[in-house]
Short mmCIF file of C-alpha atoms in Angstrom, two decimals:
data_model
loop_
_atom_site.label_atom_id
_atom_site.label_comp_id
_atom_site.label_asym_id
_atom_site.label_seq_id
_atom_site.Cartn_x
_atom_site.Cartn_y
_atom_site.Cartn_z
CA UNK A 21 97.97 106.71 93.96
CA UNK A 22 101.09 107.23 91.88
CA UNK A 23 103.94 104.66 92.24
CA UNK A 24 106.15 107.44 93.77
CA UNK A 25 103.90 108.40 96.73
CA UNK A 26 106.68 110.56 98.30
CA UNK A 27 106.67 113.25 95.73
CA UNK A 28 102.87 113.22 95.09
CA UNK A 29 101.00 116.32 96.55
CA UNK A 30 98.32 115.49 98.98
CA UNK A 31 95.44 117.33 100.48
CA UNK A 32 94.71 117.13 104.17
CA UNK A 33 91.28 117.45 105.83
CA UNK A 34 89.80 117.31 109.38
CA UNK A 35 86.78 114.96 109.58
CA UNK A 36 84.76 113.15 112.28
CA UNK A 37 84.91 109.40 111.76
CA UNK A 38 81.60 107.70 111.21
CA UNK A 39 80.53 104.08 111.19
CA UNK A 40 82.74 101.19 110.12
CA UNK A 41 82.27 99.87 106.69
CA UNK A 42 83.27 96.65 104.88
CA UNK A 43 86.76 96.74 103.46
CA UNK A 44 88.97 98.19 106.36
CA UNK A 45 87.76 101.79 106.55
CA UNK A 46 85.10 103.90 108.21
CA UNK A 47 82.70 106.35 106.62
CA UNK A 48 83.24 110.08 107.08
CA UNK A 49 81.91 113.12 105.11
CA UNK A 50 83.31 116.38 103.84
CA UNK A 51 80.99 118.85 102.37
CA UNK A 52 78.63 116.19 101.61
CA UNK A 53 81.16 113.99 99.89
CA UNK A 54 81.75 110.41 101.29
CA UNK A 55 85.36 109.94 102.44
CA UNK A 56 86.49 106.33 103.18
CA UNK A 57 88.89 106.59 106.02
CA UNK A 58 91.50 104.11 106.99
CA UNK A 59 93.18 103.90 110.33
CA UNK A 60 90.36 105.72 112.28
CA UNK A 61 87.92 104.48 114.82
CA UNK A 62 84.20 105.62 114.84
CA UNK A 63 83.63 108.67 116.91
CA UNK A 64 87.13 110.09 116.58
CA UNK A 65 88.02 113.43 114.97
CA UNK A 66 91.16 113.13 112.91
CA UNK A 67 93.18 114.81 110.33
CA UNK A 68 93.47 112.71 107.13
CA UNK A 69 95.32 112.79 104.03
CA UNK A 70 93.40 112.21 100.85
CA UNK A 71 95.00 109.34 98.86
CA UNK A 72 92.29 108.96 96.06
CA UNK A 73 90.38 112.12 95.32
CA UNK A 74 89.11 114.25 92.48
CA UNK A 75 85.98 116.46 91.52
CA UNK A 76 84.49 113.75 89.56
CA UNK A 77 84.97 110.99 92.04
CA UNK A 78 81.97 109.44 93.73
CA UNK A 79 83.85 109.18 96.85
CA UNK A 80 87.37 109.82 98.33
CA UNK A 81 89.80 107.75 100.10
CA UNK A 82 92.01 108.94 102.97
CA UNK A 83 94.53 107.80 105.66
CA UNK A 84 94.56 109.24 109.20
CA UNK A 85 97.65 111.31 109.81
CA UNK A 86 96.75 112.94 113.13
CA UNK A 87 94.29 112.10 115.93
CA UNK A 88 92.66 115.02 117.28
CA UNK A 89 90.15 113.43 119.67
CA UNK A 90 91.06 109.65 120.14
CA UNK A 91 88.68 106.82 120.91
CA UNK A 92 89.19 105.08 124.15
CA UNK A 93 89.85 101.92 122.11
CA UNK A 94 92.74 103.48 120.42
CA UNK A 95 96.07 101.55 121.18
CA UNK A 96 99.77 102.15 120.06
CA UNK A 97 100.27 100.37 116.75
CA UNK A 98 102.54 97.31 117.10
CA UNK A 99 104.14 97.79 113.66
CA UNK A 100 105.77 101.14 112.63
CA UNK A 101 105.56 100.28 108.80
CA UNK A 102 101.66 99.75 109.18
CA UNK A 103 101.24 102.77 111.54
CA UNK A 104 99.55 105.33 109.36
CA UNK A 105 100.51 108.51 111.12
CA UNK A 106 104.21 107.44 111.50
CA UNK A 107 104.52 106.29 107.91
CA UNK A 108 103.02 109.44 106.55
CA UNK A 109 105.39 111.44 108.74
CA UNK A 110 108.22 109.70 106.63
CA UNK A 111 106.50 110.67 103.40
CA UNK A 112 104.98 107.49 102.50
CA UNK A 113 101.64 105.47 103.11
CA UNK A 114 101.60 102.56 105.50
CA UNK A 115 101.83 98.87 104.30
CA UNK A 116 98.69 96.87 104.13
CA UNK A 117 97.95 93.87 106.10
CA UNK A 118 97.58 95.48 109.66
CA UNK A 119 94.99 98.31 109.10
CA UNK A 120 93.32 97.62 112.42
CA UNK A 121 96.50 97.47 114.59
CA UNK A 122 95.57 100.73 116.25
CA UNK A 123 92.49 99.35 117.89
CA UNK A 124 91.99 97.20 120.86
CA UNK A 125 91.36 93.54 119.89
CA UNK A 126 87.93 93.68 121.74
CA UNK A 127 86.93 96.51 119.72
CA UNK A 128 88.11 95.14 116.50
CA UNK A 129 85.86 92.16 117.00
CA UNK A 130 83.00 94.35 117.75
CA UNK A 131 83.59 96.39 114.52
CA UNK A 132 83.72 93.25 112.48
CA UNK A 133 80.45 92.11 114.03
CA UNK A 134 78.90 95.27 112.94
CA UNK A 135 80.14 94.86 109.31
CA UNK A 136 78.92 91.32 109.19
CA UNK A 137 75.33 92.47 110.55
CA UNK A 138 75.25 95.40 108.01
CA UNK A 139 76.15 93.21 105.14
CA UNK A 140 73.57 90.54 106.06
CA UNK A 141 70.82 93.09 106.33
CA UNK A 142 71.70 95.08 103.23
CA UNK A 143 72.66 92.19 100.95
CA UNK A 144 70.59 89.19 102.23
CA UNK A 145 67.69 90.86 104.14
CA UNK A 146 68.54 89.17 107.32
CA UNK A 147 68.45 91.40 110.41
CA UNK A 148 70.83 90.37 113.14
CA UNK A 149 71.48 94.00 114.30
CA UNK A 150 70.19 93.96 118.12
CA UNK A 151 73.20 93.83 120.24
CA UNK A 152 74.67 90.33 121.04
CA UNK A 153 73.17 88.40 118.01
CA UNK A 154 76.49 88.32 116.31
CA UNK A 155 79.78 87.71 118.10
CA UNK A 156 83.17 87.42 116.33
CA UNK A 157 84.88 84.83 118.42
CA UNK A 158 88.69 84.82 119.20
CA UNK A 159 90.43 81.62 118.35
CA UNK A 160 92.98 79.41 119.95
CA UNK A 161 94.88 80.70 122.91
CA UNK A 162 93.37 84.07 122.25
CA UNK A 163 90.18 82.57 123.19
CA UNK A 164 91.67 81.41 126.62
CA UNK A 165 91.31 77.62 125.83
CA UNK A 166 94.93 76.82 125.68
CA UNK A 167 95.05 76.63 121.97
CA UNK A 168 94.16 73.77 119.68
CA UNK A 169 97.72 72.95 118.73
CA UNK A 170 99.28 72.99 122.26
CA UNK A 171 100.90 76.36 121.71
CA UNK A 172 104.15 77.24 123.39
CA UNK A 173 104.46 80.08 125.85
CA UNK A 174 105.68 82.33 123.30
CA UNK A 175 102.75 81.41 120.83
CA UNK A 176 100.18 81.71 123.59
CA UNK A 177 101.56 85.29 124.43
CA UNK A 178 101.42 86.09 120.67
CA UNK A 179 97.94 84.97 120.25
CA UNK A 180 96.77 86.92 123.27
CA UNK A 181 98.18 90.13 121.58
CA UNK A 182 96.82 89.13 118.22
CA UNK A 183 100.28 88.51 116.64
CA UNK A 184 102.33 85.53 115.41
CA UNK A 185 99.35 83.80 113.82
CA UNK A 186 100.21 83.86 110.17
CA UNK A 187 101.69 80.46 108.99
CA UNK A 188 102.07 81.97 105.52
CA UNK A 189 103.16 85.40 104.27
CA UNK A 190 103.82 86.83 100.79
CA UNK A 191 106.47 89.53 100.15
CA UNK A 192 107.53 91.76 97.28
CA UNK A 193 111.08 92.69 96.61
CA UNK A 194 112.58 96.19 96.45
CA UNK A 195 114.53 97.38 93.36
CA UNK A 196 117.56 97.02 95.55
CA UNK A 197 116.89 93.26 96.08
CA UNK A 198 115.54 93.58 99.68
CA UNK A 199 112.59 91.87 101.14
CA UNK A 200 109.65 94.40 100.92
CA UNK A 201 105.84 94.99 101.01
CA UNK A 202 103.68 97.18 99.01
CA UNK A 203 102.46 100.42 100.48
CA UNK A 204 98.67 100.15 100.58
CA UNK A 205 97.14 100.92 97.15
CA UNK A 206 100.36 101.66 95.83
CA UNK A 207 103.31 100.34 93.51
CA UNK A 208 105.84 101.60 96.01
CA UNK A 209 107.65 98.80 97.73
CA UNK A 210 108.98 99.55 101.28
CA UNK A 211 111.68 97.27 102.89
CA UNK A 212 110.78 95.32 105.86
CA UNK A 213 112.79 93.86 108.58
CA UNK A 214 110.02 92.11 110.60
CA UNK A 215 106.58 90.54 110.14
CA UNK A 216 104.77 90.74 113.58
CA UNK A 217 101.76 88.90 112.34
CA UNK A 218 103.83 85.83 111.22
CA UNK A 219 104.76 82.86 113.31
CA UNK A 220 108.28 82.60 114.67
CA UNK A 221 109.17 80.16 112.05
CA UNK A 222 108.75 82.72 109.33
CA UNK A 223 110.56 85.62 111.20
CA UNK A 224 113.55 83.04 112.18
CA UNK A 225 114.31 82.67 108.46
CA UNK A 226 115.43 86.54 108.50
CA UNK A 227 114.73 86.85 104.75
CA UNK A 228 115.35 90.52 105.04
CA UNK A 229 119.16 89.96 105.37
CA UNK A 230 119.15 88.04 101.98
CA UNK A 231 120.07 89.50 98.69
CA UNK A 232 117.02 88.82 96.50
CA UNK A 233 117.95 90.44 93.22
CA UNK A 234 116.44 88.72 90.26
CA UNK A 235 113.32 87.77 92.41
CA UNK A 236 109.91 89.38 92.02
CA UNK A 237 107.91 87.89 94.76
CA UNK A 238 108.49 85.59 97.89
CA UNK A 239 106.14 83.23 99.39
CA UNK A 240 106.89 81.51 102.78
CA UNK A 241 104.97 78.81 104.57
CA UNK A 242 106.01 77.63 108.07
CA UNK A 243 103.47 75.00 109.29
CA UNK A 244 102.02 75.35 112.88
CA UNK A 245 103.26 71.77 113.68
CA UNK A 246 106.77 72.85 113.46
CA UNK A 247 107.55 70.81 110.25
CA UNK A 248 110.03 71.99 107.48
CA UNK A 249 109.29 75.50 106.16
CA UNK A 250 109.06 76.18 102.40
CA UNK A 251 110.40 79.25 100.77
CA UNK A 252 108.80 79.70 97.28
CA UNK A 253 110.67 82.11 94.84
CA UNK A 254 109.16 83.74 92.03
CA UNK A 255 112.04 84.71 89.71
CA UNK A 256 111.83 87.80 87.52
CA UNK A 257 111.93 87.14 83.62
CA UNK A 258 115.52 86.24 82.64
CA UNK A 259 116.84 85.28 86.16
CA UNK A 260 119.44 82.70 85.76
CA UNK A 261 119.83 79.47 87.71
CA UNK A 262 123.13 80.87 89.06
CA UNK A 263 121.22 83.59 90.75
CA UNK A 264 118.76 81.19 92.34
CA UNK A 265 121.74 79.26 93.50
CA UNK A 266 123.16 82.35 95.31
CA UNK A 267 119.93 82.83 97.08
CA UNK A 268 119.80 79.23 98.05
CA UNK A 269 123.12 79.24 99.55
CA UNK A 270 121.79 82.14 101.92
CA UNK A 271 118.97 80.13 103.39
CA UNK A 272 119.33 77.64 106.29
CA UNK A 273 119.89 73.97 105.05
CA UNK A 274 116.78 72.72 106.75
CA UNK A 275 114.47 74.83 104.70
CA UNK A 276 112.89 73.62 101.47
CA UNK A 277 113.12 75.99 98.68
CA UNK A 278 111.39 75.90 95.38
CA UNK A 279 110.67 78.30 92.47
CA UNK A 280 107.29 79.27 90.92
CA UNK A 281 106.51 80.02 87.24
CA UNK A 282 103.65 82.29 87.46
CA UNK A 283 102.67 81.89 84.06
CA UNK A 284 102.27 78.13 84.23
CA UNK A 285 101.87 77.55 87.95
CA UNK A 286 104.74 74.99 87.82
CA UNK A 287 106.61 74.52 91.08
CA UNK A 288 110.28 73.42 90.52
CA UNK A 289 112.36 71.86 93.40
CA UNK A 290 115.53 73.78 94.30
CA UNK A 291 116.13 72.06 97.72
CA UNK A 292 114.27 69.84 99.84
CA UNK A 293 110.37 69.48 99.17
CA UNK A 294 108.01 71.32 96.94
CA UNK A 295 105.26 71.19 99.62
CA UNK A 296 104.66 71.52 103.32
CA UNK A 297 103.15 69.11 105.71
CA UNK A 298 100.38 70.41 107.69
CA UNK A 299 98.36 68.91 110.52
CA UNK A 300 94.79 69.36 111.69
CA UNK A 301 91.90 67.38 113.15
CA UNK A 302 94.03 64.24 113.65
CA UNK A 303 95.17 64.21 109.97
CA UNK A 304 98.29 65.20 108.11
CA UNK A 305 97.97 67.07 104.75
CA UNK A 306 100.46 67.71 102.08
CA UNK A 307 100.01 71.15 100.51
CA UNK A 308 102.08 71.86 97.47
CA UNK A 309 103.79 75.38 96.64
CA UNK A 310 101.36 78.14 96.98
CA UNK A 311 98.34 75.81 97.37
CA UNK A 312 95.58 77.14 99.68
CA UNK A 313 95.64 76.44 103.42
CA UNK A 314 94.09 78.42 106.24
CA UNK A 315 96.86 80.89 107.30
CA UNK A 316 96.02 81.23 110.95
CA UNK A 317 97.74 78.66 113.10
CA UNK A 318 94.60 77.83 114.67
CA UNK A 319 92.34 78.24 111.82
CA UNK A 320 92.05 74.70 110.54
CA UNK A 321 91.09 73.09 113.89
CA UNK A 322 88.64 76.00 114.45
CA UNK A 323 86.84 75.65 111.07
CA UNK A 324 86.53 71.88 111.18
CA UNK A 325 85.11 72.01 114.56
CA UNK A 326 82.45 74.61 113.65
CA UNK A 327 81.59 72.84 110.46
CA UNK A 328 81.42 69.27 111.84
CA UNK A 329 79.63 70.59 114.86
CA UNK A 330 76.76 72.25 112.85
CA UNK A 331 76.28 69.10 110.73
CA UNK A 332 76.51 66.61 113.52
CA UNK A 333 74.34 68.31 115.91
CA UNK A 334 71.69 68.85 113.20
CA UNK A 335 71.72 65.04 112.36
CA UNK A 336 73.27 65.61 108.79
CA UNK A 337 76.68 63.98 109.53
CA UNK A 338 76.44 60.46 110.76
CA UNK A 339 77.81 56.96 109.75
CA UNK A 340 76.40 56.22 106.49
CA UNK A 341 75.74 59.87 105.46
CA UNK A 342 76.24 61.07 101.80
CA UNK A 343 78.17 64.28 101.83
CA UNK A 344 80.13 66.50 99.35
CA UNK A 345 83.19 68.89 100.11
CA UNK A 346 83.00 71.66 97.49
CA UNK A 347 86.10 73.83 96.73
CA UNK A 348 87.87 71.27 98.80
CA UNK A 349 91.41 72.25 98.39
CA UNK A 350 93.73 69.78 99.80
CA UNK A 351 91.20 68.00 101.71
CA UNK A 352 91.09 69.96 105.07
CA UNK A 353 87.28 69.08 105.41
CA UNK A 354 87.20 65.87 103.36
CA UNK A 355 89.29 63.97 105.80
CA UNK A 356 87.18 64.62 109.04
CA UNK A 357 83.98 64.12 106.91
CA UNK A 358 85.24 60.77 105.83
CA UNK A 359 85.89 59.83 109.55
CA UNK A 360 82.35 60.86 110.41
CA UNK A 361 80.46 59.07 107.64
CA UNK A 362 82.54 55.91 107.96
CA UNK A 363 82.91 53.19 105.34
CA UNK A 364 79.22 52.91 104.89
CA UNK A 365 78.92 56.62 103.79
CA UNK A 366 80.43 58.38 100.95
CA UNK A 367 82.26 61.78 100.51
CA UNK A 368 82.49 63.56 97.01
CA UNK A 369 85.49 66.06 97.26
CA UNK A 370 85.67 68.59 94.36
CA UNK A 371 88.35 70.96 93.65
CA UNK A 372 89.13 73.11 90.62
CA UNK A 373 92.95 73.60 90.91
CA UNK A 374 94.73 70.65 89.34
CA UNK A 375 97.80 70.85 91.75
CA UNK A 376 95.69 71.07 94.95
CA UNK A 377 93.46 68.32 93.72
CA UNK A 378 96.58 66.17 93.40
CA UNK A 379 97.47 66.97 96.83
CA UNK A 380 93.91 65.80 98.03
CA UNK A 381 94.29 62.47 96.40
CA UNK A 382 97.60 62.00 98.13
CA UNK A 383 96.05 62.98 101.46
CA UNK A 384 93.00 60.83 101.19
CA UNK A 385 94.62 57.88 99.26
CA UNK A 386 93.63 55.31 102.02
CA UNK A 387 89.93 56.52 102.49
CA UNK A 388 87.90 54.23 100.19
CA UNK A 389 84.72 56.07 100.89
CA UNK A 390 86.09 59.25 99.30
CA UNK A 391 86.02 60.13 95.56
CA UNK A 392 88.26 63.08 94.49
CA UNK A 393 87.18 64.86 91.37
CA UNK A 394 89.11 67.86 89.83
CA UNK A 395 86.88 70.25 88.02
CA UNK A 396 84.43 72.94 88.37
CA UNK A 397 81.85 72.41 91.04
CA UNK A 398 78.82 73.16 88.80
CA UNK A 399 80.13 70.65 86.30
CA UNK A 400 80.82 67.85 88.70
CA UNK A 401 77.50 68.23 90.51
CA UNK A 402 75.62 67.79 87.19
CA UNK A 403 77.69 64.64 86.34
CA UNK A 404 77.57 63.08 89.60
CA UNK A 405 74.05 63.56 91.06
CA UNK A 406 73.49 61.97 94.50
CA UNK A 407 71.07 62.20 97.35
CA UNK A 408 73.14 64.38 99.49
CA UNK A 409 72.64 64.60 103.26
CA UNK A 410 75.01 67.71 103.31
CA UNK A 411 77.13 69.77 101.33
CA UNK A 412 80.26 71.78 102.53
CA UNK A 413 80.71 74.97 100.59
CA UNK A 414 84.02 76.95 100.99
CA UNK A 415 84.33 79.06 97.97
CA UNK A 416 87.03 81.65 97.21
CA UNK A 417 86.70 85.21 98.28
CA UNK A 418 84.37 86.00 95.33
CA UNK A 419 81.80 83.46 96.81
CA UNK A 420 79.74 80.94 94.90
CA UNK A 421 77.53 83.09 92.73
CA UNK A 422 74.03 82.77 91.76
CA UNK A 423 74.36 80.03 89.20
CA UNK A 424 76.30 77.69 91.67
CA UNK A 425 73.92 78.50 94.38
CA UNK A 426 70.93 77.52 92.19
CA UNK A 427 72.57 74.39 91.29
CA UNK A 428 73.41 73.56 94.89
CA UNK A 429 69.66 73.91 95.77
CA UNK A 430 68.62 71.93 92.83
CA UNK A 431 71.02 69.09 94.13
CA UNK A 432 68.47 68.81 97.04
CA UNK A 433 70.74 68.28 100.05
CA UNK A 434 69.33 68.26 103.56
CA UNK A 435 71.76 70.94 104.72
CA UNK A 436 74.71 73.13 103.57
CA UNK A 437 77.63 74.39 105.77
CA UNK A 438 78.83 77.45 104.01
CA UNK A 439 82.44 78.64 105.03
CA UNK A 440 83.37 82.18 103.87
CA UNK A 441 86.27 84.63 104.21
CA UNK A 442 84.20 87.54 102.79
CA UNK A 443 81.10 89.06 104.55
CA UNK A 444 79.89 90.77 101.39
CA UNK A 445 80.04 87.81 99.00
CA UNK A 446 78.57 85.38 101.67
CA UNK A 447 75.76 87.84 102.38
CA UNK A 448 74.93 88.09 98.70
CA UNK A 449 75.04 84.28 98.16
CA UNK A 450 72.73 84.06 101.32
CA UNK A 451 70.25 86.23 99.64
CA UNK A 452 70.31 83.85 96.64
CA UNK A 453 69.70 80.93 98.97
CA UNK A 454 66.82 82.76 100.60
CA UNK A 455 65.16 83.48 97.24
CA UNK A 456 65.44 79.69 96.62
CA UNK A 457 63.53 78.78 99.80
CA UNK A 458 66.50 78.23 102.10
CA UNK A 459 67.29 79.99 105.39
CA UNK A 460 70.16 80.41 107.86
CA UNK A 461 69.71 77.88 110.81
CA UNK A 462 73.16 78.80 112.46
CA UNK A 463 75.96 81.13 112.08
CA UNK A 464 79.34 81.65 113.73
CA UNK A 465 82.11 84.12 112.97
CA UNK A 466 85.85 83.87 113.89
CA UNK A 467 88.71 86.32 114.13
CA UNK A 468 91.10 84.42 112.15
CA UNK A 469 92.82 87.57 110.85
CA UNK A 470 93.57 89.71 114.04
CA UNK A 471 94.63 93.33 113.20
CA UNK A 472 93.02 93.14 109.86
CA UNK A 473 89.41 93.74 108.58
CA UNK A 474 88.93 90.14 107.49
CA UNK A 475 86.96 87.42 109.23
CA UNK A 476 85.75 83.84 108.59
CA UNK A 477 82.29 82.89 109.05
CA UNK A 478 80.65 79.32 108.99
CA UNK A 479 76.87 79.14 108.41
CA UNK A 480 74.40 76.24 108.51
CA UNK A 481 71.75 76.50 105.76
CA UNK A 482 68.63 74.51 105.33
CA UNK A 483 65.55 74.44 103.41
CA UNK A 484 62.57 76.31 104.99
CA UNK A 485 59.31 74.76 105.47
#
């Protein structure tokens, strides 16, 4: 798509929307050619606008601009900027990040379960297709349990609607210096005046009212525990400190502000702290700058419960156990693992990012049974072989990969808890595990990203007899 989508000529087609596919779209066909359609629902007849096409292309991409025969699961979109038909009526594509907002939450979870089942069958050879074998679970107050964090009435209402869950959000900046977001698969930046998926602490900053000239990107973190938010500014080259001071003066005094050098990853304090203080599973965690943390307000508690539940129930996590937390981040899983194994056990915590590994050291400084190592997972496992009872594997979206999976198998643990945010890379890695004689002993999937196509899975993997 060209940067100026408003002047680019587009072609419209009428198609019948077919099955859901991984990536936030459904499959349709036009004269034998595959068209990946966003903002539709299987079974609908729609008019679409081609956004990526060409006679030599193997497939086309398209957005729905008009619904001719709607699904009973279609609902009004909660966010005008992400509403495809409304956006295209204003001659621009929708922003990303809420591509399932036109679908009821129950159907969203059903479609995500279909995607997970399809990926597992195609990439791992695991057939869980019969109805009911995979359920994508709602989390927190959306699951009707009152919320892991004791949510307020406002937060509870937001969770039921699938809104107000993001404790972190990233924004672009328009050429005029206004807060914005990229249109999907486009260089065009559209100004925003709300972020319905974000927690109230982010929207309360009203960043759209601030003059952000000289800034390329803004990252915001507002912890679910209500502690001090952090606004992270990524300045454009040549932006002077006086300009940063002008932005600082427009932000509330009780908000921490820092700048990030994208070339070096260095985070510089402008006011307050360069980190946020998160809470989960009875522990507090320092997370610096743009360091990784689960973005759903109830995500950390949910995943800790799933991982420790699988390992404890299987007899792999007990006092005295030897475990490792791989791709450990700031120590979300490391701390409750240390609690479970006690002083007679041990936890090896491995993280590649230096800044995040430093956070883990601060977060776990009083846990003598924890050894924190900064480095690549495969290198650390070679250098520190142990008789592991269990490994926790929480890799980035790209997954672990064939070489790492082989090394994990060679390490000889009794079990592995695999946490994944991408069903395709998870299914691919599961296929590698199965080739090595391992199998899946348990699987849970969670809707940690309502109104988007993303989901989180936790699987228990064990050697097969």
